[in-house]
Short mmCIF file of C-alpha atoms in Angstrom, two decimals:
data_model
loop_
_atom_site.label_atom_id
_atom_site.label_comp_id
_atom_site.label_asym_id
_atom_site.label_seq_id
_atom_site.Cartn_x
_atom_site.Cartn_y
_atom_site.Cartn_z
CA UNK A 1035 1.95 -15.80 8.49
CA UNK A 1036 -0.22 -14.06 10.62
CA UNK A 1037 -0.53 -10.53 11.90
CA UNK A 1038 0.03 -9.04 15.06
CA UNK A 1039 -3.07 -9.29 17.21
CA UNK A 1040 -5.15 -11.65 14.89
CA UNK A 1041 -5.77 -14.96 15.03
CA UNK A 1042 -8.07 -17.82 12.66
CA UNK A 1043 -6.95 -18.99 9.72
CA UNK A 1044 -3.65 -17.54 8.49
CA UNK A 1045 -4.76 -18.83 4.98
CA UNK A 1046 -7.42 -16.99 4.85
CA UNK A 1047 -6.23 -14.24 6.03
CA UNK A 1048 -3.57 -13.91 3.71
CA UNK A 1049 -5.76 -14.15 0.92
CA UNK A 1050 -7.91 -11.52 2.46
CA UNK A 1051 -4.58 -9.46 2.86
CA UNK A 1052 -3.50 -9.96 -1.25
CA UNK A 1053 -6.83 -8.74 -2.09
CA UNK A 1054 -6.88 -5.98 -0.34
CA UNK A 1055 -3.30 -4.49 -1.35
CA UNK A 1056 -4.39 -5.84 -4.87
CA UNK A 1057 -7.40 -3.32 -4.39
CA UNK A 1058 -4.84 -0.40 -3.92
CA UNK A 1059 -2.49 -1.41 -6.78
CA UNK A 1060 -3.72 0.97 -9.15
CA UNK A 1061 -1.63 4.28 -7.84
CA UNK A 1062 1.65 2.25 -8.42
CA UNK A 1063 3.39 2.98 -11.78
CA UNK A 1064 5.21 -0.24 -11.57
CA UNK A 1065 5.38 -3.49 -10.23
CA UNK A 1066 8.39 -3.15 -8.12
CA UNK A 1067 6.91 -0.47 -6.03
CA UNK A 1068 3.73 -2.41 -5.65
CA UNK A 1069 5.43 -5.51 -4.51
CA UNK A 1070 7.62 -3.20 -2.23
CA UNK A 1071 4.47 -1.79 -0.64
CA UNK A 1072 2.85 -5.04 -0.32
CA UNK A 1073 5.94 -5.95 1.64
CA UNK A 1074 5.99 -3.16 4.16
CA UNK A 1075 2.59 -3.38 4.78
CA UNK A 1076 3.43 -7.23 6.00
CA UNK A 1077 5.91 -5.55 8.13
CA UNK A 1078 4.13 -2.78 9.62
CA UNK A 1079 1.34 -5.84 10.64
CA UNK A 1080 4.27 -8.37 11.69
CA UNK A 1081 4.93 -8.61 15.57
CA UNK A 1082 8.26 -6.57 15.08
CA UNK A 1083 9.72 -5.19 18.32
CA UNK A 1084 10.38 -2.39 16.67
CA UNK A 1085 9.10 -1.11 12.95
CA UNK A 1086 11.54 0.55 10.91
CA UNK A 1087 12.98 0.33 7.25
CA UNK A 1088 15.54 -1.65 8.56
CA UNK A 1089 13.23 -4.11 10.41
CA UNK A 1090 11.00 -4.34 8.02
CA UNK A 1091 13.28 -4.88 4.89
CA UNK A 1092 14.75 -7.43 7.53
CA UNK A 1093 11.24 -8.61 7.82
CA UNK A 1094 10.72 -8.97 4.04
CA UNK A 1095 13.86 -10.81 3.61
CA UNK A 1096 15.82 -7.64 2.23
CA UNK A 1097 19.38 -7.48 2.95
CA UNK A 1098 19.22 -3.78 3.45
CA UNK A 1099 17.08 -0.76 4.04
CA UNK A 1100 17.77 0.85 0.74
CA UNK A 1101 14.60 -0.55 -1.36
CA UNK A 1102 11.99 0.20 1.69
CA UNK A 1103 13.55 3.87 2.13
CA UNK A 1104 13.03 4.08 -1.67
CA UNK A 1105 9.15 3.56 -1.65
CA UNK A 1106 8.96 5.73 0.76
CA UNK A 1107 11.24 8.50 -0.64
CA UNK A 1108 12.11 8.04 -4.11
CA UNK A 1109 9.23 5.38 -5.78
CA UNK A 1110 6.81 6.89 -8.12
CA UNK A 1111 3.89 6.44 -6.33
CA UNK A 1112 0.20 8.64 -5.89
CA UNK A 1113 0.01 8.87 -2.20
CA UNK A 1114 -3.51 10.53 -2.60
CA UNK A 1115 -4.80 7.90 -4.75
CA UNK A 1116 -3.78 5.20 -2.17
CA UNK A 1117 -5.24 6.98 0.83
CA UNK A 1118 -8.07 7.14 -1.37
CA UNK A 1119 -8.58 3.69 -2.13
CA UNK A 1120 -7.86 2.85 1.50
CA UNK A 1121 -10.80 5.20 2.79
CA UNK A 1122 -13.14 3.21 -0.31
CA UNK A 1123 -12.20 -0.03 1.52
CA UNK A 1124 -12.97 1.10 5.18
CA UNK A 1125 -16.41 2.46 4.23
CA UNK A 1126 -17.13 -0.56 2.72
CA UNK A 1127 -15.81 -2.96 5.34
CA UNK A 1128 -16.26 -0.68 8.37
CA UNK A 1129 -18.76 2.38 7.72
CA UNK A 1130 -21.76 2.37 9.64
CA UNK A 1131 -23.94 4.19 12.18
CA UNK A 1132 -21.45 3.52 14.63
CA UNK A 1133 -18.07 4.73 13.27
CA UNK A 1134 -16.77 7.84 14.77
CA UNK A 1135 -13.37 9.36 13.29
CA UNK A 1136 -10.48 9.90 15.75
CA UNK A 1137 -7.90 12.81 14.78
CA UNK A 1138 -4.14 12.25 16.34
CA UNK A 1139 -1.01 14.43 15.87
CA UNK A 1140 1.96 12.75 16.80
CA UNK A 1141 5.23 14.14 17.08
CA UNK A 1142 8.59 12.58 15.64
CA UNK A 1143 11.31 13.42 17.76
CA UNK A 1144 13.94 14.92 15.53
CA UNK A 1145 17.94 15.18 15.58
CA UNK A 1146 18.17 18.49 13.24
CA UNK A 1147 15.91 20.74 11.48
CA UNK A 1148 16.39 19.34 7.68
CA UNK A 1149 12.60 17.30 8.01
CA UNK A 1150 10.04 19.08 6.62
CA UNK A 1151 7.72 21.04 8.96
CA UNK A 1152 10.56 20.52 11.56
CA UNK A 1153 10.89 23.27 14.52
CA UNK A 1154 11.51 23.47 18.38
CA UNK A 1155 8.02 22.74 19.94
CA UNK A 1156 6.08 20.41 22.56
CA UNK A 1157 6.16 17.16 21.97
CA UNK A 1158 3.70 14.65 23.96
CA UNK A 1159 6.09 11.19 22.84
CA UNK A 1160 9.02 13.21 24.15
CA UNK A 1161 7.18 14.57 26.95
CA UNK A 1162 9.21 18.05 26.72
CA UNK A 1163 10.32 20.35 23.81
CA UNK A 1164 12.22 19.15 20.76
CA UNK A 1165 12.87 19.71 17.59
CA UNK A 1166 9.83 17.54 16.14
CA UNK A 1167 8.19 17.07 13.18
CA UNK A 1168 4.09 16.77 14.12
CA UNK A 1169 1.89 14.57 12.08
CA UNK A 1170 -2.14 14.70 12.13
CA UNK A 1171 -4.05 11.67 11.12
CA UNK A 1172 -7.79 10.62 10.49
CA UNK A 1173 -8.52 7.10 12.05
CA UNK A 1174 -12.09 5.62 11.06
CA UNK A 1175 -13.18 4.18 14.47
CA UNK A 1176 -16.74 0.82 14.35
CA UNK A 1177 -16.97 -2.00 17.13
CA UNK A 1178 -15.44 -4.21 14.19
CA UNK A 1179 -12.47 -2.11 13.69
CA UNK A 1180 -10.52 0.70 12.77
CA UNK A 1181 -7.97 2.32 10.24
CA UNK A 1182 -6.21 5.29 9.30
CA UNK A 1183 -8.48 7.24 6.64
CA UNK A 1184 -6.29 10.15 5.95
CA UNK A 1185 -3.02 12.21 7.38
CA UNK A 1186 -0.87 14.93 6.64
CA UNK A 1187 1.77 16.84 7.50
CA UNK A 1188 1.83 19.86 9.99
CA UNK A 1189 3.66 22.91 8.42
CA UNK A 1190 4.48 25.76 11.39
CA UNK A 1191 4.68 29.19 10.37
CA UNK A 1192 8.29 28.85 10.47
CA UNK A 1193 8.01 26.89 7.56
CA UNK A 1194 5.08 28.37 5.81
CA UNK A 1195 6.65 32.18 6.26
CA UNK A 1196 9.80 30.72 4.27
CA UNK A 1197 9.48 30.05 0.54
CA UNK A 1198 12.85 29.27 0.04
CA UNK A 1199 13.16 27.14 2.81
CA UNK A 1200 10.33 24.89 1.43
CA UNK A 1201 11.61 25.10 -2.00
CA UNK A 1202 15.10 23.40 -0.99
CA UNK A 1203 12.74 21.15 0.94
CA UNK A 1204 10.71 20.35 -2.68
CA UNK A 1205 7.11 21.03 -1.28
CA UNK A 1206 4.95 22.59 -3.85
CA UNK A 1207 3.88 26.13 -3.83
CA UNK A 1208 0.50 24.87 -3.07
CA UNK A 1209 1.33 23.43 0.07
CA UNK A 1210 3.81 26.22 1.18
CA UNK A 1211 0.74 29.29 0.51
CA UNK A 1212 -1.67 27.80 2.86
CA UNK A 1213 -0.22 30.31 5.49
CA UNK A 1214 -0.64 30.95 9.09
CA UNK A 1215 -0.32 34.13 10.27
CA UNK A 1216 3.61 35.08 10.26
CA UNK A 1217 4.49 37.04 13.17
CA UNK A 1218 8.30 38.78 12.87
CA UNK A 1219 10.41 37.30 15.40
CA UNK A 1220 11.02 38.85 18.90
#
């Protein structure tokens, strides 16, 4: 099994693959998760025509979404500590002179306005405005390759002006405070 875009020896590259994810096993409280991660990673690299949980867990052999949707809703996992690891592994494998880091926001097209950081706004993928939720990401960028280093979520003011709102959403105070200024509505 090889991944999209790369060739040589699928061997080898599989090994180089299981070390890797074995290097970021340490932020998974238990094996289940780990071995679920390891298996959507495999996904997201496979030559899907289209990557969801449903692909994927198709992907990985799954008969249903339900255990990749757990990982990445429910599993007790330290995001951080991954991304973390991740950004170790790129510095190593990818750092030099050279590298220059690329920051992205991409919005998610949305059907209601449940999603966290959700809102009517501009969205380049949908080309007009939408309710979208806007990601911003950190990709390390050298001649031999690139990966994502880092990412978070966009909170608009009409989240970040509305405690309660992010409290039935479960985001920590500490992400909620970092305010923008709230203007009252017209």
């Amino acid at each position: 099994m090889v991944a999209a875009g790369h060739s040589g020896d699928p061997a080898r590259w599989r090994e180089t693959f299981d070390g890797l994810m074995a290097r970021i096993a340490g932020p998974f409280r238990r094996v289940e998760p780990r071995r679920r991660a390891h298996a959507f990673v495999l996904g997201l690299l496979a030559d899907l025509p289209r990557k969801n949980c449903w692909t994927i867990a198709g992907h990985a052999g799954d008969r249903g979404a339900g255990g990749m949707q757990h990982l990445l809703r429910k599993a007790m996992w330290n995001t951080d500590a991954v991304r973390d690891d991740i950004r170790t592994i790129a510095v190593e494998r990818l750092g030099n002179t050279d590298a220059i880091l690329v920051v992205d926001e991409t919005g998610d097209v949305k059907k209601g306005v449940c999603s966290v950081g959700t809102q009517r706004q501009y969205s380049g993928t949908a080309g007009r405005i939408e309710y979208t939720q806007v990601g911003v990401f950190l990709t390390c960028t050298t001649a031999a390759g690139h990966t994502l280093i880092d990412r978070e979520l966009y909170l608009p003011a009409s989240w970040t002006c509305d405690p309660a709102r992010c409290g039935v959403a479960g985001l920590p105070r500490t992400r909620c405070s970092r305010r923008r200024p709230c203007w009252p509505s017209a």
